[in-house]
PDB file of C-alpha atoms in Angstrom:
ATOM      1  CA  MET A   1       0.000   0.000   0.000  1.00 46.00           C
ATOM      2  CA  SER A   2       1.177   3.551  -0.515  1.00 42.00           C
ATOM      3  CA  ALA A   3       0.505   7.131   0.509  1.00 44.00           C
ATOM      4  CA  ALA A   4       1.051   9.785  -2.127  1.00 44.00           C
ATOM      5  CA  GLY A   5       0.458  13.521  -2.485  1.00 42.00           C
ATOM      6  CA  ARG A   6       1.700  16.754  -4.065  1.00 41.00           C
ATOM      7  CA  GLY A   7       3.233  19.578  -2.074  1.00 40.00           C
ATOM      8  CA  LEU A   8       3.468  23.256  -2.841  1.00 39.00           C
ATOM      9  CA  GLU A   9       6.623  22.771  -4.867  1.00 43.00           C
ATOM     10  CA  GLU A  10       4.920  20.137  -7.047  1.00 43.00           C
ATOM     11  CA  LYS A  11       7.164  17.408  -5.661  1.00 46.00           C
ATOM     12  CA  GLU A  12       5.638  13.978  -5.436  1.00 51.00           C
ATOM     13  CA  PHE A  13       6.034  11.992  -2.222  1.00 51.00           C
ATOM     14  CA  VAL A  14       5.515   8.238  -2.332  1.00 57.00           C
ATOM     15  CA  ASN A  15       5.984   5.875   0.605  1.00 56.00           C
ATOM     16  CA  VAL A  16       5.350   2.156   0.370  1.00 59.00           C
ATOM     17  CA  PHE A  17       4.212   0.143   3.387  1.00 58.00           C
ATOM     18  CA  SER A  18       4.355  -3.610   3.018  1.00 55.00           C
ATOM     19  CA  TYR A  19       3.839  -4.919   6.544  1.00 57.00           C
ATOM     20  CA  LEU A  20       0.990  -4.790   9.004  1.00 55.00           C
ATOM     21  CA  GLU A  21       3.165  -3.398  11.809  1.00 62.00           C
ATOM     22  CA  GLU A  22       3.855  -0.329   9.638  1.00 75.00           C
ATOM     23  CA  PHE A  23       0.252   0.906   9.911  1.00 81.00           C
ATOM     24  CA  PRO A  24       1.224   3.546  12.527  1.00 84.00           C
ATOM     25  CA  LYS A  25       3.787   4.915  10.052  1.00 84.00           C
ATOM     26  CA  LEU A  26       1.120   5.011   7.350  1.00 84.00           C
ATOM     27  CA  PHE A  27      -1.213   6.881   9.700  1.00 88.00           C
ATOM     28  CA  SER A  28       1.490   9.451  10.483  1.00 88.00           C
ATOM     29  CA  MET A  29       2.377   9.843   6.807  1.00 86.00           C
ATOM     30  CA  ILE A  30      -1.263  10.534   5.883  1.00 87.00           C
ATOM     31  CA  LEU A  31      -1.449  13.242   8.543  1.00 88.00           C
ATOM     32  CA  ASP A  32       1.830  14.810   7.402  1.00 85.00           C
ATOM     33  CA  LEU A  33       0.691  14.910   3.772  1.00 84.00           C
ATOM     34  CA  GLY A  34      -2.643  16.433   4.731  1.00 84.00           C
ATOM     35  CA  ARG A  35      -1.020  19.095   6.873  1.00 82.00           C
ATOM     36  CA  GLY A  36       1.208  19.936   3.930  1.00 80.00           C
ATOM     37  CA  PHE A  37      -1.858  20.738   1.846  1.00 77.00           C
ATOM     38  CA  VAL A  38      -3.373  23.046   4.486  1.00 75.00           C
ATOM     39  CA  LEU A  39      -0.043  24.759   5.277  1.00 70.00           C
ATOM     40  CA  GLU A  40       0.050  23.676   8.927  1.00 62.00           C
ATOM     41  CA  GLY A  41      -2.956  25.861   9.655  1.00 63.00           C
ATOM     42  CA  LYS A  42      -6.215  25.123  11.405  1.00 71.00           C
ATOM     43  CA  ALA A  43      -7.878  24.067   8.155  1.00 81.00           C
ATOM     44  CA  ARG A  44      -9.084  20.487   7.936  1.00 86.00           C
ATOM     45  CA  PHE A  45      -8.577  18.063   5.063  1.00 88.00           C
ATOM     46  CA  SER A  46     -10.186  14.947   3.594  1.00 88.00           C
ATOM     47  CA  VAL A  47      -8.667  11.510   3.072  1.00 90.00           C
ATOM     48  CA  ALA A  48      -9.481   9.217   0.142  1.00 89.00           C
ATOM     49  CA  ILE A  49      -8.543   5.540  -0.086  1.00 89.00           C
ATOM     50  CA  ASP A  50      -8.889   4.435  -3.689  1.00 85.00           C
ATOM     51  CA  SER A  51      -9.269   0.736  -2.816  1.00 88.00           C
ATOM     52  CA  VAL A  52      -9.676  -0.868   0.582  1.00 92.00           C
ATOM     53  CA  SER A  53      -9.848  -4.188  -1.245  1.00 92.00           C
ATOM     54  CA  LYS A  54      -6.147  -3.965  -2.081  1.00 89.00           C
ATOM     55  CA  ILE A  55      -5.256  -3.269   1.548  1.00 89.00           C
ATOM     56  CA  LEU A  56      -7.355  -6.216   2.743  1.00 90.00           C
ATOM     57  CA  ARG A  57      -5.208  -8.505   0.586  1.00 88.00           C
ATOM     58  CA  HIS A  58      -2.224  -7.806   2.870  1.00 85.00           C
ATOM     59  CA  ALA A  59      -3.798  -6.871   6.209  1.00 88.00           C
ATOM     60  CA  SER A  60      -6.512  -8.140   8.513  1.00 89.00           C
ATOM     61  CA  LEU A  61      -9.996  -6.633   8.588  1.00 91.00           C
ATOM     62  CA  GLN A  62      -9.468  -5.581  12.206  1.00 90.00           C
ATOM     63  CA  ALA A  63      -6.313  -3.637  11.321  1.00 89.00           C
ATOM     64  CA  VAL A  64      -7.910  -1.888   8.336  1.00 91.00           C
ATOM     65  CA  ALA A  65     -11.023  -0.958  10.316  1.00 91.00           C
ATOM     66  CA  GLY A  66      -8.788   0.357  13.101  1.00 91.00           C
ATOM     67  CA  LEU A  67      -6.842   2.549  10.670  1.00 90.00           C
ATOM     68  CA  ILE A  68     -10.029   4.002   9.192  1.00 92.00           C
ATOM     69  CA  SER A  69     -11.511   4.614  12.650  1.00 91.00           C
ATOM     70  CA  SER A  70      -8.350   6.418  13.754  1.00 91.00           C
ATOM     71  CA  LEU A  71      -8.435   8.622  10.666  1.00 91.00           C
ATOM     72  CA  ARG A  72     -12.124   9.519  10.907  1.00 88.00           C
ATOM     73  CA  SER A  73     -11.812  10.416  14.589  1.00 88.00           C
ATOM     74  CA  HIS A  74      -8.799  12.716  14.118  1.00 89.00           C
ATOM     75  CA  SER A  75      -9.627  16.349  14.795  1.00 87.00           C
ATOM     76  CA  GLN A  76      -7.883  17.650  11.664  1.00 87.00           C
ATOM     77  CA  ILE A  77      -9.637  15.264   9.234  1.00 90.00           C
ATOM     78  CA  CYS A  78     -13.075  16.481   8.174  1.00 89.00           C
ATOM     79  CA  SER A  79     -14.077  13.443   6.116  1.00 89.00           C
ATOM     80  CA  ILE A  80     -12.776  10.155   4.798  1.00 91.00           C
ATOM     81  CA  PHE A  81     -14.160   8.021   2.007  1.00 89.00           C
ATOM     82  CA  TRP A  82     -13.040   4.753   0.514  1.00 91.00           C
ATOM     83  CA  LEU A  83     -13.873   2.225  -2.192  1.00 92.00           C
ATOM     84  CA  ILE A  84     -14.373  -1.493  -1.639  1.00 94.00           C
ATOM     85  CA  TYR A  85     -15.307  -4.240  -4.079  1.00 92.00           C
ATOM     86  CA  SER A  86     -17.713  -6.165  -1.880  1.00 90.00           C
ATOM     87  CA  ASP A  87     -17.945  -9.154  -4.226  1.00 88.00           C
ATOM     88  CA  LEU A  88     -14.252  -9.889  -3.588  1.00 91.00           C
ATOM     89  CA  HIS A  89     -14.660 -10.302   0.170  1.00 92.00           C
ATOM     90  CA  GLU A  90     -16.731 -12.124   2.722  1.00 92.00           C
ATOM     91  CA  PRO A  91     -19.932 -10.344   3.802  1.00 91.00           C
ATOM     92  CA  ARG A  92     -18.439  -9.614   7.233  1.00 92.00           C
ATOM     93  CA  ALA A  93     -15.871  -7.287   5.632  1.00 93.00           C
ATOM     94  CA  SER A  94     -18.515  -5.063   4.043  1.00 91.00           C
ATOM     95  CA  THR A  95     -20.657  -5.235   7.191  1.00 92.00           C
ATOM     96  CA  ALA A  96     -17.795  -4.110   9.428  1.00 92.00           C
ATOM     97  CA  LEU A  97     -16.913  -1.156   7.207  1.00 92.00           C
ATOM     98  CA  GLU A  98     -20.556  -0.162   6.802  1.00 91.00           C
ATOM     99  CA  TYR A  99     -20.901  -0.122  10.603  1.00 90.00           C
ATOM    100  CA  ILE A 100     -18.267   2.614  10.976  1.00 90.00           C
ATOM    101  CA  SER A 101     -19.570   4.593   7.979  1.00 92.00           C
ATOM    102  CA  THR A 102     -22.024   7.477   8.076  1.00 91.00           C
ATOM    103  CA  MET A 103     -22.939   7.032   4.404  1.00 93.00           C
ATOM    104  CA  VAL A 104     -22.810   3.964   2.162  1.00 93.00           C
ATOM    105  CA  ALA A 105     -23.197   4.184  -1.624  1.00 92.00           C
ATOM    106  CA  SER A 106     -23.437   0.935  -3.547  1.00 91.00           C
ATOM    107  CA  LEU A 107     -23.783  -0.050  -7.192  1.00 86.00           C
ATOM    108  CA  GLU A 108     -25.714  -3.126  -8.251  1.00 84.00           C
ATOM    109  CA  PRO A 109     -26.302  -4.630 -11.699  1.00 81.00           C
ATOM    110  CA  MET A 110     -29.570  -3.678 -13.312  1.00 72.00           C
ATOM    111  CA  ILE A 111     -30.445  -7.315 -13.945  1.00 69.00           C
ATOM    112  CA  LYS A 112     -28.791 -10.253 -12.223  1.00 64.00           C
ATOM    113  CA  SER A 113     -28.121 -13.433 -14.142  1.00 58.00           C
ATOM    114  CA  ALA A 114     -30.244 -16.379 -13.073  1.00 56.00           C
ATOM    115  CA  ASN A 115     -27.346 -18.801 -13.479  1.00 56.00           C
ATOM    116  CA  GLY A 116     -23.687 -18.839 -14.376  1.00 53.00           C
ATOM    117  CA  HIS A 117     -24.096 -20.350 -17.865  1.00 54.00           C
ATOM    118  CA  LYS A 118     -22.954 -18.296 -20.860  1.00 54.00           C
ATOM    119  CA  SER A 119     -26.190 -18.525 -22.756  1.00 53.00           C
ATOM    120  CA  PRO A 120     -27.102 -15.905 -25.392  1.00 58.00           C
ATOM    121  CA  GLU A 121     -29.750 -14.536 -23.025  1.00 60.00           C
ATOM    122  CA  ASN A 122     -27.301 -14.125 -20.154  1.00 63.00           C
ATOM    123  CA  LEU A 123     -24.726 -12.499 -22.413  1.00 66.00           C
ATOM    124  CA  PHE A 124     -27.367 -10.002 -23.517  1.00 64.00           C
ATOM    125  CA  TRP A 125     -28.151  -9.001 -19.922  1.00 62.00           C
ATOM    126  CA  LEU A 126     -24.460  -8.815 -19.055  1.00 66.00           C
ATOM    127  CA  GLU A 127     -24.019  -6.374 -21.917  1.00 69.00           C
ATOM    128  CA  GLN A 128     -26.914  -4.302 -20.578  1.00 67.00           C
ATOM    129  CA  ASN A 129     -25.203  -4.139 -17.178  1.00 66.00           C
ATOM    130  CA  LEU A 130     -22.137  -2.531 -18.750  1.00 73.00           C
ATOM    131  CA  TYR A 131     -23.892   0.827 -18.980  1.00 76.00           C
ATOM    132  CA  LYS A 132     -26.886   0.435 -16.662  1.00 83.00           C
ATOM    133  CA  GLY A 133     -27.113  -0.175 -12.942  1.00 85.00           C
ATOM    134  CA  LYS A 134     -28.857   0.593  -9.667  1.00 88.00           C
ATOM    135  CA  PHE A 135     -27.423   3.211  -7.317  1.00 88.00           C
ATOM    136  CA  HIS A 136     -28.312   2.980  -3.622  1.00 89.00           C
ATOM    137  CA  VAL A 137     -27.305   5.502  -0.952  1.00 91.00           C
ATOM    138  CA  CYS A 138     -27.836   4.939   2.770  1.00 91.00           C
ATOM    139  CA  MET A 139     -27.218   7.983   4.984  1.00 91.00           C
ATOM    140  CA  LYS A 140     -27.081   7.714   8.781  1.00 89.00           C
ATOM    141  CA  ARG A 141     -28.088  10.800  10.711  1.00 83.00           C
ATOM    142  CA  ARG A 142     -27.019  11.870  14.173  1.00 79.00           C
ATOM    143  CA  ASN A 143     -30.500  11.357  15.573  1.00 77.00           C
ATOM    144  CA  GLY A 144     -30.438   7.674  14.582  1.00 78.00           C
ATOM    145  CA  ARG A 145     -32.572   7.966  11.468  1.00 84.00           C
ATOM    146  CA  VAL A 146     -31.484   6.388   8.212  1.00 87.00           C
ATOM    147  CA  LYS A 147     -32.340   7.894   4.834  1.00 89.00           C
ATOM    148  CA  VAL A 148     -32.228   5.659   1.759  1.00 89.00           C
ATOM    149  CA  LEU A 149     -32.078   6.916  -1.824  1.00 88.00           C
ATOM    150  CA  CYS A 150     -32.545   4.629  -4.834  1.00 89.00           C
ATOM    151  CA  GLU A 151     -31.764   5.710  -8.400  1.00 89.00           C
ATOM    152  CA  ASP A 152     -31.143   4.126 -11.774  1.00 88.00           C
ATOM    153  CA  LEU A 153     -27.736   4.818 -13.279  1.00 84.00           C
ATOM    154  CA  HIS A 154     -27.160   5.103 -17.008  1.00 84.00           C
ATOM    155  CA  VAL A 155     -23.800   5.696 -18.717  1.00 83.00           C
ATOM    156  CA  ASP A 156     -23.706   7.114 -22.242  1.00 82.00           C
ATOM    157  CA  GLN A 157     -21.487   9.315 -24.381  1.00 81.00           C
ATOM    158  CA  ASP A 158     -22.671  12.453 -22.565  1.00 83.00           C
ATOM    159  CA  GLY A 159     -21.696  11.136 -19.141  1.00 83.00           C
ATOM    160  CA  VAL A 160     -23.491   9.527 -16.209  1.00 84.00           C
ATOM    161  CA  LYS A 161     -27.199  10.138 -15.670  1.00 85.00           C
ATOM    162  CA  PHE A 162     -29.266   9.344 -12.573  1.00 83.00           C
ATOM    163  CA  VAL A 163     -33.014   8.765 -12.568  1.00 84.00           C
ATOM    164  CA  VAL A 164     -35.045   8.507  -9.364  1.00 83.00           C
ATOM    165  CA  VAL A 165     -36.888   5.201  -9.122  1.00 75.00           C
ATOM    166  CA  SER A 166     -40.532   6.017  -8.427  1.00 55.00           C
ATOM    167  CA  SER A 167     -41.471   2.449  -7.524  1.00 44.00           C
ATOM    168  CA  GLU A 168     -38.809   2.359  -4.792  1.00 43.00           C
ATOM    169  CA  ASN A 169     -40.107   5.605  -3.322  1.00 44.00           C
ATOM    170  CA  ALA A 170     -43.645   4.289  -3.357  1.00 38.00           C
ATOM    171  CA  ILE A 171     -42.566   1.280  -1.312  1.00 41.00           C
ATOM    172  CA  VAL A 172     -40.782   3.470   1.230  1.00 44.00           C
ATOM    173  CA  ASN A 173     -43.827   5.712   1.688  1.00 42.00           C
ATOM    174  CA  GLN A 174     -46.217   2.843   2.313  1.00 43.00           C
ATOM    175  CA  SER A 175     -47.551   2.195   5.803  1.00 47.00           C
ATOM    176  CA  HIS A 176     -45.475  -0.189   7.879  1.00 48.00           C
ATOM    177  CA  VAL A 177     -48.457  -1.371   9.932  1.00 50.00           C
ATOM    178  CA  PRO A 178     -48.501  -5.191   9.910  1.00 52.00           C
ATOM    179  CA  ASN A 179     -51.430  -7.130   8.459  1.00 56.00           C
ATOM    180  CA  VAL A 180     -53.300  -8.330  11.547  1.00 55.00           C
ATOM    181  CA  GLN A 181     -56.928  -9.147  12.351  1.00 58.00           C
ATOM    182  CA  PHE A 182     -57.453  -6.089  14.558  1.00 56.00           C
ATOM    183  CA  ASN A 183     -57.101  -2.453  13.465  1.00 61.00           C
ATOM    184  CA  LEU A 184     -53.894  -0.649  14.447  1.00 61.00           C
ATOM    185  CA  ASN A 185     -54.518   2.527  12.433  1.00 68.00           C
ATOM    186  CA  LEU A 186     -55.886   5.671  14.056  1.00 71.00           C
ATOM    187  CA  SER A 187     -59.174   7.168  12.959  1.00 76.00           C
ATOM    188  CA  GLU A 188     -59.357  10.807  11.845  1.00 78.00           C
ATOM    189  CA  ASN A 189     -60.791  11.902  15.215  1.00 81.00           C
ATOM    190  CA  GLU A 190     -58.049  10.020  17.052  1.00 80.00           C
ATOM    191  CA  ARG A 191     -55.399  11.743  14.959  1.00 77.00           C
ATOM    192  CA  VAL A 192     -56.882  15.161  15.796  1.00 78.00           C
ATOM    193  CA  ASP A 193     -57.006  14.328  19.516  1.00 79.00           C
ATOM    194  CA  ARG A 194     -53.414  13.113  19.463  1.00 74.00           C
ATOM    195  CA  ALA A 195     -52.262  16.314  17.735  1.00 74.00           C
ATOM    196  CA  ARG A 196     -53.846  18.415  20.500  1.00 76.00           C
ATOM    197  CA  VAL A 197     -52.013  16.625  23.295  1.00 73.00           C
ATOM    198  CA  VAL A 198     -49.326  18.815  24.895  1.00 66.00           C
ATOM    199  CA  LEU A 199     -46.531  16.817  26.467  1.00 61.00           C
ATOM    200  CA  PRO A 200     -45.128  18.208  29.747  1.00 57.00           C
ATOM    201  CA  PHE A 201     -41.589  18.349  28.373  1.00 49.00           C
ATOM    202  CA  GLU A 202     -42.528  19.875  24.993  1.00 49.00           C
ATOM    203  CA  HIS A 203     -41.326  23.434  24.407  1.00 52.00           C
ATOM    204  CA  GLN A 204     -44.215  25.501  23.060  1.00 52.00           C
ATOM    205  CA  GLY A 205     -42.116  28.395  21.760  1.00 54.00           C
ATOM    206  CA  ASN A 206     -43.515  31.834  20.985  1.00 55.00           C
ATOM    207  CA  GLY A 207     -45.962  30.805  18.267  1.00 56.00           C
ATOM    208  CA  GLU A 208     -43.379  30.641  15.510  1.00 55.00           C
ATOM    209  CA  THR A 209     -42.493  27.504  13.595  1.00 55.00           C
ATOM    210  CA  ILE A 210     -40.008  25.389  15.542  1.00 53.00           C
ATOM    211  CA  GLN A 211     -37.157  23.979  13.467  1.00 54.00           C
ATOM    212  CA  ILE A 212     -35.778  20.678  14.692  1.00 52.00           C
ATOM    213  CA  TYR A 213     -32.214  19.705  13.746  1.00 48.00           C
ATOM    214  CA  ASP A 214     -32.310  16.421  11.819  1.00 51.00           C
ATOM    215  CA  GLY A 215     -28.621  15.560  11.439  1.00 46.00           C
TER     216      GLY A 215
END
């Protein structure tokens, strides 16, 4: 693995780390390179790891997750993002990295092959997946809520285009009340009565609209 960057004098710095015990040196090198970009000031910088999959070939999942956690918790680093090819690893690798992430963006094929045979039909769908796919974004907010966005991705000569999937949104907006024999939904009168209830700990304000921070 390597850490690389460009300084003010356009000199390239490359350091190669081949052993697991050198992770502390890699951590220090990343901080030094970042501080070089912000001129040792109070400004913060971002860190990008082009492929965690390559690092996982030479280091344990625990060590890689520890390095990322140390970087994201450093006071001078404002954000860190990385790329992982989940199909090259066991599910626990993706799960562990998703756990320490505040946002997860994933790409999936538009149509998955039913089997591994190279039939003309499967080859046709594989060709379709070359320039079409599904883009999912899961954002975790500070209040514990999770927002999910689903879009179709299409690549053409003009670039990459995203289209919101209406069917996905319709599913998200549906009621989550389970199908049981008794009624769990509130009637209109019950909704009105519930809206009029003033909780003892609820701040009533001065009549103006109260804005609640949502992460």
